[in-house]
Each structure stands twice: as structure tokens, then as C-alpha cells.
Amino acid sequence: MKYFEGIKINGIFYSEQTLQERIMHMLSSSQTEEWEIELYRFLKEWLSPEPYLYAQTSGSTGTPKKIRLDRSRMWASAGLTNRYFGLNENCTALLCLSAGYIAGKMMLVRAMQAGFDIYPIKPVSLPVFETSVVFDFAAMVPMQLQKICEQPQGKRWLDNHVRCLIIGGGALSPELEAETQRLSVRCYATYGMTETVSHIALRAVNGWEKNPAYEAVPGVRFSTDLRDCLVIHAPHLCQEPLVTNDVVRLETETRFVWKGRFDHVINSGGIKLFPETIEQKLSGLIRERFFIAGLPDTLLGQKSILVIESESWTSEQIALLREKMQRVLGKYEMPREIIFLPRFTETATGKVIRRL
């Protein structure tokens, strides 16, 4: 099967020959920026006769590594997304993600698969929009959406220029999800990973479709293991069921509610605490970035701690925060210690690495 019939970039259609010429020019020019090099390197790799490509994992849940991707599965995944959102040759899409990672690569594959016009821009935390084009589709990480929403002109641009937005690469904070309620663009949180070739489930976060549960894309179903962790069955993407470390509440074989990471679970005196659930409850109380983690404890086995990205607070500030936390947290959810770090460690894609 042939996986390339052409691609339209910035309103210009490229056949295989003209794209090869474009790639050669961009990769040899001293004027080409690093993000553009990543983009054209991927397109060069896609046009090669090799059946496999390689992608870098983000490193948010382990050591970053390169994994092998089958282009037929990437093509199949792109087709599922394109059909789900009704994307075709008459559509336009914004690419503001790095082509060095799977999310950016898959936007390009979707463009090739559906024939829509894709407009790449520099993938920074606050994208710079210098176009009047109205996009039918776009993808962002939470940080980008957060930065845009912090600026009134950014929100106006988003509402006037994007019709549908998928958000992935990290969990949406309750504040950011609340912010999407004030946007007219349809927003969807995605669930997936490099190993699943982009997302395999979507959750509407605003509008009349808003829902706390993720829905599988066609051809995907779910089960759970003995840990209540999600198991993904997607024969078109993975030959064997993929066992994850995501603890979920399974509603049906195509629908689940995400609770948190199994490797983040804190077993404190026999009580299982889900840091992500506690963090959601605390999100309105702490302006700085923070996370909940577990530390060894002689009596409890593990104790939960709150880690805040800040210089140390005064005793009065800490006492006030504890008072507020008692109003929203259960008895066993209260952190037993508060630690301050001047700066969190991050992955290359901006995800916080939960370690002290």
C-alpha cells in the first residue's frame, strides 16, 4: 500500500517529487530553523522505503526512549481521527507541535491521509499566530492552551480562527478545563501514548458534549487488569493488548474515567491515595505549580507530601493553606508534610517529573 499521495503545506500542494526537492532545500539552507528541520526530517523519513519509523517518548513516566513505529499503523490511526472529526481535503489544520514527537508527526500523517491543508508554526509554549486562516482542526499541549488563555487577544484569536481543538501530552487542570467553558472552539482531551500511535480515546471538555469519561475511537476497546489499570485492545495499532499503568473506572468496554497513575499511588497505612485526584481538589487553592507524592514512613509505609514550586512560605501562609485544604480534602487525603522546591524538573515536552 502506498502511504503518500501528496501533502498540502501553507496552501501549496507537494507531490512526492516536489516534496523531495523542498526537503532537500530546507535541510541544506542555513536559514532553516531547528523546528523546521525536525518537520522536514520526518517528511524525508516518511518518503523513505523503510516500513518502520522511530519516535521519541517524552520520558514523563520513565526514561525517554526511541520506539519503532509501523507506518501502516500510523496511517490507520490517522484515518480514525480524520473520520471521527470529518476532516477531508477541503479542511485546514494548524500544526504548533514539534514534529520530533509523535503528536506532531501524526498531525502531518493526518494531513497526508486526508489531504487537508496544514499550516506549521514554531512549536513554543505561547505560539505566535500571524495568519488570518480559519482552521478546522488543531492540536496543542495544555501549556500552550494555558498561555493563550492568559491573554485576551489569544483567546479571541482562538475563538475566531479554530473550530476544533484536541489537547494532549498531559492532564488538563480543573482551572484550564473551566477556562475552556468560555471558549467557542470545541475542545477535546486526548488519551494515548507513543506506543498507541497517538490518541485512542477522546473526552469532550466543553460545550454540550462535555463529559468526564473518555470514549474510544472506532476499533478500540478496553478492559482492566487486577490493579484496575487500563488494558487497551487495538488490533490495528498493537498486535497484543497494551497494559498501561493508568488506574481507571471502566464504565463500558469503550468508555472509562481516568483516576491516576498506578506508579503514583500512595499506600498510606493501607489506604490507597491517588495523587492526581487530590491535586484536582487542591487546584483552586494553590497558584504555584505543585504535585502530591509519597515518601517512606516507618509507621504508615508511605506518607503523602505536598510539593510546591516556590521559595519557602512563612508559617502563617502554610497554616492558612492547611486550613483551606481541610475544607476540600478527606481525612486521609491531607498531606502530612509540605515541601518547597525553587524549580521543578521537566521533560522535553514540559511535563513535570514528580521527584524530589
mmCIF file of C-alpha atoms in Angstrom:
data_model
loop_
_atom_site.group_PDB
_atom_site.id
_atom_site.type_symbol
_atom_site.label_atom_id
_atom_site.label_comp_id
_atom_site.label_asym_id
_atom_site.label_seq_id
_atom_site.Cartn_x
_atom_site.Cartn_y
_atom_site.Cartn_z
ATOM 1 C CA MET A 1 0.000 0.000 0.000
ATOM 2 C CA LYS A 2 1.238 3.482 -0.850
ATOM 3 C CA TYR A 3 1.224 5.895 2.081
ATOM 4 C CA PHE A 4 1.822 9.126 0.194
ATOM 5 C CA GLU A 5 -0.276 10.811 -2.481
ATOM 6 C CA GLY A 6 0.898 14.322 -1.702
ATOM 7 C CA ILE A 7 0.685 16.908 1.049
ATOM 8 C CA LYS A 8 -0.543 20.480 1.143
ATOM 9 C CA ILE A 9 1.547 22.838 3.310
ATOM 10 C CA ASN A 10 0.662 26.515 3.702
ATOM 11 C CA GLY A 11 -1.693 26.317 0.734
ATOM 12 C CA ILE A 12 0.876 24.721 -1.611
ATOM 13 C CA PHE A 13 0.444 21.137 -2.838
ATOM 14 C CA TYR A 14 3.574 18.981 -2.962
ATOM 15 C CA SER A 15 3.818 15.792 -4.968
ATOM 16 C CA GLU A 16 6.463 13.262 -3.990
ATOM 17 C CA GLN A 17 8.993 14.819 -6.365
ATOM 18 C CA THR A 18 8.344 18.427 -5.386
ATOM 19 C CA LEU A 19 8.341 17.490 -1.700
ATOM 20 C CA GLN A 20 11.708 15.774 -2.086
ATOM 21 C CA GLU A 21 13.018 18.981 -3.649
ATOM 22 C CA ARG A 22 11.529 21.047 -0.824
ATOM 23 C CA ILE A 23 13.045 18.754 1.794
ATOM 24 C CA MET A 24 16.487 18.985 0.186
ATOM 25 C CA HIS A 25 16.266 22.771 0.074
ATOM 26 C CA MET A 26 15.054 23.181 3.669
ATOM 27 C CA LEU A 27 17.590 20.760 5.157
ATOM 28 C CA SER A 28 20.514 22.368 3.330
ATOM 29 C CA SER A 29 19.584 26.007 3.978
ATOM 30 C CA SER A 30 21.312 27.878 6.786
ATOM 31 C CA GLN A 31 18.109 29.892 7.229
ATOM 32 C CA THR A 32 16.057 26.864 8.270
ATOM 33 C CA GLU A 33 15.103 26.910 11.948
ATOM 34 C CA GLU A 34 15.512 23.860 14.172
ATOM 35 C CA TRP A 35 11.756 23.184 14.399
ATOM 36 C CA GLU A 36 11.540 23.227 10.593
ATOM 37 C CA ILE A 37 14.450 20.798 10.376
ATOM 38 C CA GLU A 38 12.528 18.391 12.622
ATOM 39 C CA LEU A 39 9.482 18.701 10.377
ATOM 40 C CA TYR A 40 11.314 18.073 7.104
ATOM 41 C CA ARG A 41 13.410 15.286 8.607
ATOM 42 C CA PHE A 42 10.202 13.470 9.433
ATOM 43 C CA LEU A 43 8.773 14.017 5.949
ATOM 44 C CA LYS A 44 12.042 12.704 4.478
ATOM 45 C CA GLU A 45 11.784 9.657 6.725
ATOM 46 C CA TRP A 46 8.152 9.131 5.690
ATOM 47 C CA LEU A 47 9.085 9.114 2.000
ATOM 48 C CA SER A 48 11.821 6.529 2.548
ATOM 49 C CA PRO A 49 11.111 2.874 1.581
ATOM 50 C CA GLU A 50 11.633 1.648 5.139
ATOM 51 C CA PRO A 51 8.474 0.092 6.687
ATOM 52 C CA TYR A 52 9.277 1.477 10.125
ATOM 53 C CA LEU A 53 9.909 4.900 11.609
ATOM 54 C CA TYR A 54 11.154 5.908 15.030
ATOM 55 C CA ALA A 55 9.749 8.247 17.654
ATOM 56 C CA GLN A 56 10.975 9.578 20.975
ATOM 57 C CA THR A 57 8.876 9.038 24.099
ATOM 58 C CA SER A 58 8.503 12.068 26.366
ATOM 59 C CA GLY A 59 10.009 10.494 29.483
ATOM 60 C CA SER A 60 7.166 11.565 31.791
ATOM 61 C CA THR A 61 6.668 8.037 33.148
ATOM 62 C CA GLY A 62 10.133 6.594 32.662
ATOM 63 C CA THR A 63 13.439 7.025 30.863
ATOM 64 C CA PRO A 64 12.958 8.702 27.441
ATOM 65 C CA LYS A 65 13.496 6.167 24.690
ATOM 66 C CA LYS A 66 13.111 5.666 20.980
ATOM 67 C CA ILE A 67 10.464 3.205 19.864
ATOM 68 C CA ARG A 68 9.753 1.709 16.461
ATOM 69 C CA LEU A 69 6.550 2.686 14.679
ATOM 70 C CA ASP A 70 4.889 0.844 11.844
ATOM 71 C CA ARG A 71 3.798 3.350 9.190
ATOM 72 C CA SER A 72 0.733 1.237 8.336
ATOM 73 C CA ARG A 73 -0.474 1.650 11.916
ATOM 74 C CA MET A 74 0.262 5.363 11.860
ATOM 75 C CA TRP A 75 -1.787 5.589 8.660
ATOM 76 C CA ALA A 76 -4.629 3.626 10.244
ATOM 77 C CA SER A 77 -4.589 5.826 13.360
ATOM 78 C CA ALA A 78 -4.644 8.985 11.224
ATOM 79 C CA GLY A 79 -7.637 7.654 9.322
ATOM 80 C CA LEU A 80 -9.574 7.047 12.552
ATOM 81 C CA THR A 81 -9.031 10.623 13.733
ATOM 82 C CA ASN A 82 -9.829 12.093 10.332
ATOM 83 C CA ARG A 83 -13.092 10.174 10.147
ATOM 84 C CA TYR A 84 -14.005 10.973 13.756
ATOM 85 C CA PHE A 85 -13.708 14.722 13.116
ATOM 86 C CA GLY A 86 -14.814 14.674 9.482
ATOM 87 C CA LEU A 87 -11.504 16.004 8.154
ATOM 88 C CA ASN A 88 -11.020 15.936 4.381
ATOM 89 C CA GLU A 89 -9.281 17.728 1.504
ATOM 90 C CA ASN A 90 -11.431 20.823 2.000
ATOM 91 C CA CYS A 91 -10.205 21.364 5.582
ATOM 92 C CA THR A 92 -7.324 23.286 7.115
ATOM 93 C CA ALA A 93 -5.272 22.451 10.204
ATOM 94 C CA LEU A 94 -2.790 24.244 12.449
ATOM 95 C CA LEU A 95 0.417 22.469 13.478
ATOM 96 C CA CYS A 96 2.035 24.106 16.515
ATOM 97 C CA LEU A 97 3.588 20.916 17.954
ATOM 98 C CA SER A 98 7.103 19.606 17.407
ATOM 99 C CA ALA A 99 7.474 17.059 14.616
ATOM 100 C CA GLY A 100 10.144 15.457 16.786
ATOM 101 C CA TYR A 101 7.419 13.796 18.867
ATOM 102 C CA ILE A 102 4.513 11.555 17.966
ATOM 103 C CA ALA A 103 1.797 14.221 18.320
ATOM 104 C CA GLY A 104 3.428 16.482 15.749
ATOM 105 C CA LYS A 105 4.266 13.584 13.446
ATOM 106 C CA MET A 106 0.670 12.371 13.497
ATOM 107 C CA MET A 107 -0.680 15.786 12.519
ATOM 108 C CA LEU A 108 1.442 15.540 9.376
ATOM 109 C CA VAL A 109 0.309 11.963 8.711
ATOM 110 C CA ARG A 110 -3.330 13.046 9.079
ATOM 111 C CA ALA A 111 -2.705 15.808 6.552
ATOM 112 C CA MET A 112 -1.238 13.315 4.083
ATOM 113 C CA GLN A 113 -4.015 10.794 4.723
ATOM 114 C CA ALA A 114 -6.979 13.179 4.402
ATOM 115 C CA GLY A 115 -5.423 15.720 2.039
ATOM 116 C CA PHE A 116 -6.184 18.740 4.212
ATOM 117 C CA ASP A 117 -4.032 21.872 4.179
ATOM 118 C CA ILE A 118 -1.641 22.071 7.131
ATOM 119 C CA TYR A 119 -0.010 25.276 8.416
ATOM 120 C CA PRO A 120 3.076 24.632 10.598
ATOM 121 C CA ILE A 121 4.318 27.318 13.006
ATOM 122 C CA LYS A 122 7.099 27.366 15.594
ATOM 123 C CA PRO A 123 6.154 24.959 18.446
ATOM 124 C CA VAL A 124 6.691 27.187 21.501
ATOM 125 C CA SER A 125 4.769 27.460 24.766
ATOM 126 C CA LEU A 126 2.999 30.599 23.519
ATOM 127 C CA PRO A 127 2.502 30.137 19.764
ATOM 128 C CA VAL A 128 2.662 33.242 17.587
ATOM 129 C CA PHE A 129 -0.251 33.409 15.163
ATOM 130 C CA GLU A 130 0.352 35.558 12.105
ATOM 131 C CA THR A 131 -2.348 34.280 9.797
ATOM 132 C CA SER A 132 -5.978 35.057 9.074
ATOM 133 C CA VAL A 133 -6.687 31.462 8.054
ATOM 134 C CA VAL A 134 -9.581 29.777 9.887
ATOM 135 C CA PHE A 135 -8.553 26.278 10.943
ATOM 136 C CA ASP A 136 -10.958 23.366 11.111
ATOM 137 C CA PHE A 137 -8.593 21.428 13.355
ATOM 138 C CA ALA A 138 -5.626 21.999 15.682
ATOM 139 C CA ALA A 139 -3.716 20.184 18.406
ATOM 140 C CA MET A 140 -1.977 21.665 21.454
ATOM 141 C CA VAL A 141 -0.465 20.654 24.761
ATOM 142 C CA PRO A 142 -2.087 22.060 27.940
ATOM 143 C CA MET A 143 0.737 24.564 28.474
ATOM 144 C CA GLN A 144 0.114 26.176 25.086
ATOM 145 C CA LEU A 145 -3.616 26.479 25.687
ATOM 146 C CA GLN A 146 -2.967 27.897 29.166
ATOM 147 C CA LYS A 147 -0.609 30.571 27.819
ATOM 148 C CA ILE A 148 -3.087 31.516 25.086
ATOM 149 C CA CYS A 149 -5.982 31.771 27.545
ATOM 150 C CA GLU A 150 -3.952 34.094 29.771
ATOM 151 C CA GLN A 151 -4.057 36.706 27.018
ATOM 152 C CA PRO A 152 -7.407 38.236 25.947
ATOM 153 C CA GLN A 153 -6.157 38.631 22.375
ATOM 154 C CA GLY A 154 -5.058 34.994 22.374
ATOM 155 C CA LYS A 155 -8.498 33.800 23.402
ATOM 156 C CA ARG A 156 -10.117 35.987 20.770
ATOM 157 C CA TRP A 157 -7.799 34.631 18.103
ATOM 158 C CA LEU A 158 -8.530 31.051 19.150
ATOM 159 C CA ASP A 159 -12.300 31.612 19.095
ATOM 160 C CA ASN A 160 -12.175 33.295 15.691
ATOM 161 C CA HIS A 161 -9.655 31.022 13.978
ATOM 162 C CA VAL A 162 -10.021 27.464 15.325
ATOM 163 C CA ARG A 163 -13.161 25.329 15.144
ATOM 164 C CA CYS A 164 -11.962 22.135 16.844
ATOM 165 C CA LEU A 165 -9.017 21.637 19.211
ATOM 166 C CA ILE A 166 -7.562 18.445 20.658
ATOM 167 C CA ILE A 167 -5.414 18.777 23.788
ATOM 168 C CA GLY A 168 -2.893 16.106 24.748
ATOM 169 C CA GLY A 169 0.531 15.425 26.176
ATOM 170 C CA GLY A 170 -0.608 15.965 29.774
ATOM 171 C CA ALA A 171 -3.647 16.186 32.004
ATOM 172 C CA LEU A 172 -5.851 19.281 31.914
ATOM 173 C CA SER A 173 -6.008 21.089 35.227
ATOM 174 C CA PRO A 174 -9.510 21.850 36.551
ATOM 175 C CA GLU A 175 -8.773 25.572 36.064
ATOM 176 C CA LEU A 176 -7.839 25.113 32.424
ATOM 177 C CA GLU A 177 -10.845 22.903 31.802
ATOM 178 C CA ALA A 178 -13.031 25.597 33.374
ATOM 179 C CA GLU A 179 -11.396 28.141 31.075
ATOM 180 C CA THR A 180 -12.443 26.112 28.027
ATOM 181 C CA GLN A 181 -16.081 26.649 29.016
ATOM 182 C CA ARG A 182 -15.613 30.277 27.977
ATOM 183 C CA LEU A 183 -14.301 29.328 24.535
ATOM 184 C CA SER A 184 -16.454 28.743 21.483
ATOM 185 C CA VAL A 185 -13.916 26.325 19.963
ATOM 186 C CA ARG A 186 -14.824 22.676 20.591
ATOM 187 C CA CYS A 187 -12.169 21.205 22.905
ATOM 188 C CA TYR A 188 -11.314 17.539 23.402
ATOM 189 C CA ALA A 189 -8.838 15.998 25.842
ATOM 190 C CA THR A 190 -6.984 13.056 24.327
ATOM 191 C CA TYR A 191 -5.777 9.810 25.859
ATOM 192 C CA GLY A 192 -2.917 7.955 24.256
ATOM 193 C CA MET A 193 0.819 7.473 24.164
ATOM 194 C CA THR A 194 3.631 6.972 21.709
ATOM 195 C CA GLU A 195 3.123 3.211 21.926
ATOM 196 C CA THR A 196 -0.505 3.555 20.718
ATOM 197 C CA VAL A 197 0.488 5.826 17.819
ATOM 198 C CA SER A 198 -1.172 8.967 19.243
ATOM 199 C CA HIS A 199 -4.552 9.010 20.959
ATOM 200 C CA ILE A 200 -7.010 6.137 21.166
ATOM 201 C CA ALA A 201 -9.693 7.881 23.242
ATOM 202 C CA LEU A 202 -11.217 11.362 23.444
ATOM 203 C CA ARG A 203 -13.145 13.335 26.042
ATOM 204 C CA ALA A 204 -15.191 16.431 25.258
ATOM 205 C CA VAL A 205 -14.279 19.072 27.849
ATOM 206 C CA ASN A 206 -16.680 21.875 26.885
ATOM 207 C CA GLY A 207 -19.948 22.510 25.091
ATOM 208 C CA TRP A 208 -23.000 20.287 25.167
ATOM 209 C CA GLU A 209 -20.836 17.156 24.724
ATOM 210 C CA LYS A 210 -18.817 17.805 27.926
ATOM 211 C CA ASN A 211 -18.190 14.521 29.727
ATOM 212 C CA PRO A 212 -15.897 13.183 32.495
ATOM 213 C CA ALA A 213 -15.387 9.898 30.607
ATOM 214 C CA TYR A 214 -13.102 9.094 27.707
ATOM 215 C CA GLU A 215 -14.674 7.427 24.664
ATOM 216 C CA ALA A 216 -12.682 5.026 22.492
ATOM 217 C CA VAL A 217 -12.140 5.859 18.847
ATOM 218 C CA PRO A 218 -13.638 3.247 16.482
ATOM 219 C CA GLY A 219 -11.877 -0.110 16.547
ATOM 220 C CA VAL A 220 -10.573 0.243 20.115
ATOM 221 C CA ARG A 221 -11.957 -1.398 23.259
ATOM 222 C CA PHE A 222 -10.819 -1.557 26.874
ATOM 223 C CA SER A 223 -10.575 -3.887 29.859
ATOM 224 C CA THR A 224 -8.757 -3.679 33.205
ATOM 225 C CA ASP A 225 -6.221 -5.865 34.983
ATOM 226 C CA LEU A 226 -6.092 -6.892 38.640
ATOM 227 C CA ARG A 227 -4.724 -3.458 39.573
ATOM 228 C CA ASP A 228 -7.713 -1.727 37.907
ATOM 229 C CA CYS A 229 -5.272 -0.430 35.295
ATOM 230 C CA LEU A 230 -6.441 0.118 31.742
ATOM 231 C CA VAL A 231 -5.741 -2.554 29.126
ATOM 232 C CA ILE A 232 -6.042 -1.374 25.513
ATOM 233 C CA HIS A 233 -7.245 -3.711 22.778
ATOM 234 C CA ALA A 234 -6.499 -2.169 19.368
ATOM 235 C CA PRO A 235 -5.517 -4.849 16.835
ATOM 236 C CA HIS A 236 -4.951 -2.277 14.089
ATOM 237 C CA LEU A 237 -2.370 -0.492 16.276
ATOM 238 C CA CYS A 238 -0.923 -3.123 18.642
ATOM 239 C CA GLN A 239 -0.768 -6.873 17.964
ATOM 240 C CA GLU A 240 -1.029 -7.656 21.676
ATOM 241 C CA PRO A 241 -3.212 -5.936 24.295
ATOM 242 C CA LEU A 242 -1.336 -2.989 25.785
ATOM 243 C CA VAL A 243 -1.306 -2.945 29.594
ATOM 244 C CA THR A 244 -0.961 0.560 30.999
ATOM 245 C CA ASN A 245 -0.237 1.951 34.466
ATOM 246 C CA ASP A 246 -3.338 4.180 34.372
ATOM 247 C CA VAL A 247 -5.882 3.359 37.062
ATOM 248 C CA VAL A 248 -9.397 3.826 35.670
ATOM 249 C CA ARG A 249 -13.052 3.242 36.423
ATOM 250 C CA LEU A 250 -14.256 1.204 33.468
ATOM 251 C CA GLU A 251 -17.847 2.078 32.537
ATOM 252 C CA THR A 252 -18.147 0.028 29.350
ATOM 253 C CA GLU A 253 -15.652 -1.661 27.042
ATOM 254 C CA THR A 254 -15.344 1.626 25.123
ATOM 255 C CA ARG A 255 -15.621 4.139 27.967
ATOM 256 C CA PHE A 256 -13.588 4.892 31.105
ATOM 257 C CA VAL A 257 -12.932 7.569 33.725
ATOM 258 C CA TRP A 258 -9.244 8.162 34.462
ATOM 259 C CA LYS A 259 -8.262 8.204 38.156
ATOM 260 C CA GLY A 260 -4.468 8.435 38.136
ATOM 261 C CA ARG A 261 -1.178 6.625 37.577
ATOM 262 C CA PHE A 262 -0.638 3.329 39.385
ATOM 263 C CA ASP A 263 3.022 4.200 39.854
ATOM 264 C CA HIS A 264 1.953 7.399 41.631
ATOM 265 C CA VAL A 265 -0.466 5.668 44.038
ATOM 266 C CA ILE A 266 0.459 6.195 47.686
ATOM 267 C CA ASN A 267 -0.291 3.325 50.080
ATOM 268 C CA SER A 268 -0.555 5.111 53.405
ATOM 269 C CA GLY A 269 -1.461 2.796 56.277
ATOM 270 C CA GLY A 270 -3.403 0.537 53.910
ATOM 271 C CA ILE A 271 -5.310 3.458 52.354
ATOM 272 C CA LYS A 272 -4.707 3.984 48.631
ATOM 273 C CA LEU A 273 -4.362 7.651 47.735
ATOM 274 C CA PHE A 274 -4.449 8.861 44.127
ATOM 275 C CA PRO A 275 -2.257 11.989 43.832
ATOM 276 C CA GLU A 276 -3.983 13.224 40.675
ATOM 277 C CA THR A 277 -7.387 13.109 42.396
ATOM 278 C CA ILE A 278 -6.058 15.057 45.388
ATOM 279 C CA GLU A 279 -4.361 17.567 43.079
ATOM 280 C CA GLN A 280 -7.652 18.274 41.330
ATOM 281 C CA LYS A 281 -9.246 19.102 44.677
ATOM 282 C CA LEU A 282 -6.375 21.436 45.591
ATOM 283 C CA SER A 283 -6.091 23.151 42.222
ATOM 284 C CA GLY A 284 -8.127 26.192 43.233
ATOM 285 C CA LEU A 285 -6.124 26.772 46.409
ATOM 286 C CA ILE A 286 -2.534 26.976 45.154
ATOM 287 C CA ARG A 287 -1.416 29.395 42.442
ATOM 288 C CA GLU A 288 2.037 27.862 42.016
ATOM 289 C CA ARG A 289 2.698 24.541 40.314
ATOM 290 C CA PHE A 290 2.527 21.614 42.736
ATOM 291 C CA PHE A 291 2.161 17.859 42.985
ATOM 292 C CA ILE A 292 1.374 15.185 45.566
ATOM 293 C CA ALA A 293 3.939 12.433 46.128
ATOM 294 C CA GLY A 294 4.705 9.658 48.597
ATOM 295 C CA LEU A 295 7.709 9.296 50.892
ATOM 296 C CA PRO A 296 8.706 6.270 53.005
ATOM 297 C CA ASP A 297 7.274 6.340 56.531
ATOM 298 C CA THR A 298 8.101 3.965 59.398
ATOM 299 C CA LEU A 299 4.555 3.851 60.739
ATOM 300 C CA LEU A 300 2.411 4.184 57.587
ATOM 301 C CA GLY A 301 4.667 2.620 54.975
ATOM 302 C CA GLN A 302 4.222 5.766 52.905
ATOM 303 C CA LYS A 303 3.115 9.265 53.751
ATOM 304 C CA SER A 304 1.686 11.791 51.312
ATOM 305 C CA ILE A 305 3.507 15.077 50.862
ATOM 306 C CA LEU A 306 2.641 18.251 49.003
ATOM 307 C CA VAL A 307 5.464 19.651 46.859
ATOM 308 C CA ILE A 308 5.098 23.294 45.761
ATOM 309 C CA GLU A 309 7.261 25.074 43.185
ATOM 310 C CA SER A 310 8.250 28.113 45.241
ATOM 311 C CA GLU A 311 10.665 29.532 47.745
ATOM 312 C CA SER A 312 9.693 28.606 51.295
ATOM 313 C CA TRP A 313 6.467 30.118 52.632
ATOM 314 C CA THR A 314 6.011 31.727 56.026
ATOM 315 C CA SER A 315 4.469 29.692 58.835
ATOM 316 C CA GLU A 316 1.349 31.892 58.592
ATOM 317 C CA GLN A 317 0.942 31.130 54.871
ATOM 318 C CA ILE A 318 1.361 27.409 55.483
ATOM 319 C CA ALA A 319 -1.167 27.439 58.332
ATOM 320 C CA LEU A 320 -3.716 29.229 56.116
ATOM 321 C CA LEU A 321 -3.193 26.697 53.324
ATOM 322 C CA ARG A 322 -3.667 23.783 55.729
ATOM 323 C CA GLU A 323 -6.896 25.326 56.940
ATOM 324 C CA LYS A 324 -8.167 25.631 53.352
ATOM 325 C CA MET A 325 -7.065 22.080 52.488
ATOM 326 C CA GLN A 326 -9.069 20.655 55.384
ATOM 327 C CA ARG A 327 -12.223 22.040 53.758
ATOM 328 C CA VAL A 328 -11.758 20.177 50.471
ATOM 329 C CA LEU A 329 -9.815 17.023 51.364
ATOM 330 C CA GLY A 330 -10.855 13.895 53.193
ATOM 331 C CA LYS A 331 -9.230 12.851 56.459
ATOM 332 C CA TYR A 332 -6.702 10.521 54.827
ATOM 333 C CA GLU A 333 -6.003 12.807 51.849
ATOM 334 C CA MET A 334 -4.398 15.582 53.904
ATOM 335 C CA PRO A 335 -0.654 15.847 53.102
ATOM 336 C CA ARG A 336 1.443 15.114 56.163
ATOM 337 C CA GLU A 337 4.225 17.412 55.042
ATOM 338 C CA ILE A 338 4.690 20.395 52.720
ATOM 339 C CA ILE A 339 7.957 20.748 50.790
ATOM 340 C CA PHE A 340 9.074 23.695 48.656
ATOM 341 C CA LEU A 341 11.307 23.431 45.584
ATOM 342 C CA PRO A 342 12.532 26.537 43.722
ATOM 343 C CA ARG A 343 12.188 24.825 40.343
ATOM 344 C CA PHE A 344 10.564 21.581 39.176
ATOM 345 C CA THR A 345 12.354 19.218 36.803
ATOM 346 C CA GLU A 346 10.594 18.842 33.441
ATOM 347 C CA THR A 347 10.670 16.526 30.450
ATOM 348 C CA ALA A 348 11.464 17.891 26.982
ATOM 349 C CA THR A 349 7.742 18.380 26.380
ATOM 350 C CA GLY A 350 7.184 20.401 29.554
ATOM 351 C CA LYS A 351 5.701 17.708 31.797
ATOM 352 C CA VAL A 352 6.662 17.895 35.478
ATOM 353 C CA ILE A 353 8.793 14.970 36.661
ATOM 354 C CA ARG A 354 7.462 14.006 40.076
ATOM 355 C CA ARG A 355 10.624 13.578 42.081
ATOM 356 C CA LEU A 356 12.437 15.394 44.865
#
